[in-house]
Tab-separated table of C-alpha atoms and ligand atoms in Angstrom:
chain	number	residue	atom	x	y	z
A	1	MET	CA	19.757	118.774	11.458
A	2	THR	CA	20.795	121.335	8.914
A	3	THR	CA	23.270	120.817	6.163
A	4	ILE	CA	24.819	124.065	4.999
A	5	PHE	CA	25.881	124.274	1.369
A	6	LEU	CA	28.396	126.806	0.128
A	7	ILE	CA	27.979	127.647	-3.541
A	8	GLY	CA	29.797	130.070	-5.826
A	9	PHE	CA	32.254	130.336	-8.681
A	10	MET	CA	35.758	128.835	-8.649
A	11	GLY	CA	38.030	130.945	-6.467
A	12	ALA	CA	35.176	132.203	-4.260
A	13	GLY	CA	36.739	130.633	-1.152
A	14	LYS	CA	34.201	127.826	-0.641
A	15	THR	CA	36.772	125.359	0.702
A	16	THR	CA	38.574	127.797	3.026
A	17	VAL	CA	35.331	129.244	4.376
A	18	GLY	CA	33.800	125.767	4.635
A	19	LYS	CA	36.601	124.497	6.867
A	20	LEU	CA	36.421	127.557	9.144
A	21	LEU	CA	32.630	127.426	9.322
A	22	ALA	CA	32.725	123.718	10.171
A	23	HIS	CA	35.120	124.512	13.005
A	24	SER	CA	32.882	127.293	14.363
A	25	THR	CA	29.660	125.275	14.130
A	26	GLN	CA	31.288	121.996	15.204
A	27	LYS	CA	29.916	120.299	12.132
A	28	ARG	CA	31.753	118.000	9.759
A	29	HIS	CA	33.242	119.569	6.641
A	30	LEU	CA	32.649	117.886	3.289
A	31	ASP	CA	34.271	119.103	0.102
A	32	LEU	CA	32.413	117.586	-2.827
A	33	ASP	CA	35.466	117.734	-5.128
A	34	VAL	CA	37.476	115.787	-2.535
A	35	GLU	CA	34.616	113.275	-2.136
A	36	ILE	CA	34.533	112.790	-5.916
A	37	GLU	CA	38.308	112.310	-6.090
A	38	LYS	CA	38.134	109.740	-3.277
A	39	LYS	CA	35.267	107.865	-4.925
A	40	VAL	CA	36.878	107.731	-8.381
A	41	GLY	CA	40.472	107.471	-7.170
A	42	GLN	CA	41.622	110.173	-9.600
A	43	PRO	CA	42.150	113.931	-9.421
A	44	ILE	CA	39.370	116.096	-10.916
A	45	SER	CA	41.596	117.085	-13.868
A	46	GLN	CA	42.103	113.416	-14.792
A	47	ILE	CA	38.376	112.650	-14.503
A	48	PHE	CA	37.731	115.510	-16.961
A	49	SER	CA	40.451	114.430	-19.379
A	50	GLU	CA	39.757	110.681	-19.305
A	51	GLN	CA	36.001	110.479	-18.745
A	52	GLY	CA	34.803	113.915	-19.862
A	53	GLU	CA	32.784	116.630	-18.147
A	54	LEU	CA	29.452	114.830	-18.507
A	55	SER	CA	30.716	111.866	-16.555
A	56	PHE	CA	32.151	114.218	-13.896
A	57	ARG	CA	28.748	115.927	-13.581
A	58	LYS	CA	26.995	112.579	-13.016
A	59	ILE	CA	29.407	111.673	-10.220
A	60	GLU	CA	29.031	115.208	-8.817
A	61	HIS	CA	25.249	114.771	-8.715
A	62	GLU	CA	25.545	111.460	-6.850
A	63	SER	CA	27.973	113.031	-4.359
A	64	LEU	CA	25.610	115.953	-3.768
A	65	LYS	CA	22.712	113.554	-3.135
A	66	LYS	CA	24.818	111.602	-0.664
A	67	SER	CA	25.792	114.767	1.221
A	68	MET	CA	22.223	116.052	1.733
A	69	ASP	CA	21.484	114.479	5.117
A	70	GLN	CA	24.979	114.600	6.588
A	71	ASN	CA	24.363	117.558	8.932
A	72	ALA	CA	27.608	118.961	7.565
A	73	ILE	CA	29.108	122.045	6.002
A	74	VAL	CA	29.378	121.179	2.315
A	75	SER	CA	31.699	123.059	-0.034
A	76	THR	CA	30.371	122.410	-3.531
A	77	GLY	CA	32.149	122.718	-6.884
A	78	GLY	CA	31.484	125.888	-8.884
A	79	GLY	CA	29.391	124.033	-11.455
A	80	ILE	CA	26.931	122.433	-9.027
A	81	VAL	CA	24.138	124.859	-10.027
A	82	LEU	CA	24.345	123.958	-13.731
A	83	SER	CA	22.023	120.979	-13.390
A	84	ALA	CA	18.332	121.540	-12.732
A	85	SER	CA	18.205	118.397	-10.603
A	86	ASN	CA	21.061	119.690	-8.415
A	87	ARG	CA	19.277	123.030	-8.025
A	88	ALA	CA	16.080	121.210	-7.069
A	89	LEU	CA	17.950	119.158	-4.467
A	90	LEU	CA	19.512	122.304	-2.983
A	91	GLN	CA	16.207	124.160	-2.881
A	92	GLU	CA	13.851	121.413	-1.777
A	93	PHE	CA	15.831	119.826	0.998
A	94	SER	CA	15.637	121.579	4.376
A	95	SER	CA	19.075	123.111	4.135
A	96	GLU	CA	20.844	126.441	3.995
A	97	VAL	CA	22.396	127.463	0.719
A	98	ILE	CA	24.936	130.233	1.038
A	99	TYR	CA	26.282	131.980	-2.030
A	100	LEU	CA	29.853	133.217	-1.762
A	101	LYS	CA	29.668	135.935	-4.372
A	102	THR	CA	32.934	137.184	-5.797
A	103	ASP	CA	33.717	139.924	-8.294
A	104	PRO	CA	35.212	138.527	-11.531
A	105	THR	CA	38.385	140.630	-11.177
A	106	VAL	CA	38.954	139.060	-7.735
A	107	PHE	CA	38.316	135.416	-8.651
A	108	ILE	CA	40.358	135.738	-11.848
A	109	GLU	CA	43.295	136.987	-9.772
A	110	ARG	CA	42.810	134.193	-7.187
A	111	LEU	CA	42.591	131.517	-9.887
A	112	LYS	CA	45.810	132.798	-11.463
A	113	ARG	CA	47.601	132.606	-8.099
A	114	ASP	CA	46.240	129.142	-7.175
A	115	THR	CA	48.732	126.697	-8.659
A	116	LYS	CA	47.713	123.883	-6.290
A	117	ASN	CA	44.273	123.098	-7.702
A	118	VAL	CA	44.071	122.228	-11.388
A	119	ARG	CA	40.732	123.448	-12.726
A	120	PRO	CA	40.235	122.032	-16.225
A	121	LEU	CA	37.518	124.519	-17.198
A	122	VAL	CA	39.722	127.581	-16.685
A	123	THR	CA	43.205	126.239	-17.465
A	124	ASP	CA	44.798	128.364	-20.205
A	125	LYS	CA	41.599	130.382	-20.612
A	126	SER	CA	41.538	134.134	-21.181
A	127	VAL	CA	39.759	136.575	-18.859
A	128	GLU	CA	36.973	136.879	-21.462
A	129	GLU	CA	36.549	133.108	-21.673
A	130	ILE	CA	36.387	132.742	-17.875
A	131	SER	CA	33.867	135.582	-17.656
A	132	ALA	CA	31.759	133.818	-20.296
A	133	ILE	CA	31.628	130.725	-18.057
A	134	TYR	CA	30.717	132.819	-15.013
A	135	LEU	CA	28.033	135.118	-16.421
A	136	PRO	CA	25.260	132.591	-17.137
A	137	ARG	CA	25.920	130.972	-13.751
A	138	GLU	CA	25.462	134.134	-11.712
A	139	VAL	CA	21.660	134.061	-11.927
A	140	LEU	CA	21.675	130.356	-10.969
A	141	TYR	CA	23.779	130.992	-7.843
A	142	GLU	CA	21.429	133.845	-6.898
A	143	SER	CA	18.302	131.753	-7.471
A	144	CYS	CA	19.487	128.881	-5.247
A	145	ALA	CA	20.772	130.956	-2.330
A	146	ASN	CA	19.091	131.700	1.009
A	147	PHE	CA	21.878	134.112	1.842
A	148	THR	CA	24.663	135.834	-0.102
A	149	VAL	CA	28.005	137.168	1.138
A	150	ASN	CA	30.359	139.102	-1.112
A	151	THR	CA	33.722	137.476	-0.471
A	152	SER	CA	35.602	140.111	-2.488
A	153	LEU	CA	35.150	142.515	0.402
A	154	TYR	CA	35.909	140.228	3.334
A	155	SER	CA	38.604	137.879	4.636
A	156	PRO	CA	37.531	134.223	5.091
A	157	LYS	CA	37.138	134.824	8.864
A	158	GLU	CA	34.908	137.829	8.200
A	159	VAL	CA	32.830	135.807	5.738
A	160	VAL	CA	32.321	133.168	8.436
A	161	ARG	CA	31.289	135.894	10.897
A	162	GLU	CA	28.679	137.152	8.395
A	163	ILE	CA	27.324	133.640	7.871
A	164	LEU	CA	27.141	132.952	11.621
A	165	ALA	CA	25.310	136.251	12.188
A	166	TYR	CA	22.793	135.264	9.505
A	167	LEU	CA	22.304	131.769	10.973
A	168	ASN	CA	21.894	133.113	14.522
A	169	LYS	CA	19.375	135.713	13.405
A	170	LYS	CA	17.411	133.089	11.519
A	171	GLU	CA	17.385	130.761	14.516
A	172	GLN	CA	16.057	133.553	16.734
A	173	MET	CA	13.189	134.131	14.333
A	174	LEU	CA	12.068	130.488	14.406
B	1	LIG	C1	34.137	123.396	-11.505
B	1	LIG	C2	34.642	123.805	-10.295
B	1	LIG	C3	35.648	123.031	-9.548
B	1	LIG	C4	35.513	121.542	-9.881
B	1	LIG	C5	35.562	121.325	-11.359
B	1	LIG	C6	34.476	122.077	-12.118
B	1	LIG	C7	33.168	124.281	-12.226
B	1	LIG	O1	35.469	123.221	-8.138
B	1	LIG	O2	34.319	121.013	-9.365
B	1	LIG	O3	36.840	121.713	-11.809
B	1	LIG	O4	32.508	123.834	-13.158
B	1	LIG	O5	33.045	125.463	-11.817
B	1	LIG	P1	35.860	124.614	-7.352
B	1	LIG	O6	34.712	125.554	-7.553
B	1	LIG	O7	35.988	124.158	-5.942
B	1	LIG	O8	37.133	125.087	-7.948
């Protein structure tokens, strides 16, 4: 039973790739942001504005813990790697952690175009401010990942193909 976690910055394509990968592997897809919204009964933006980021992070941690043994494809929120206890969970549990790496110019463009998802941390922020959120996270994404795909270069289907090739190769080596 392997749970596969997709990590990466906002706009990396974690949800889109997660759904496609779940379809290809016939596993369940879990989106941690959706799980949090269901649990609290509020959209992420409202949780941030009414309860604050710290409270959101606590709920996020609980949702991550709950997802560990689900044998699912889990699309995480971009800030999952901020907490040392989340990083420990991702690294210690027998799971695959796949980093969807995206160039800042690409995710900034995607975030501008995405009017559906309200992301409180980047709303009304300048390119410099968004980059300042991303930069310290980059090393954390890298340190948690078993495998990295650059999603700036590929379509979601191609990203899934890369991930499947990695998983198949790994299985053959076991
Ligand atoms: C966040 C990313 C969001 C969501 C929340 C905080 C972050 O998820 O969890 O707004 O800190 O990067 P996506 O990465 O799915 O946009």
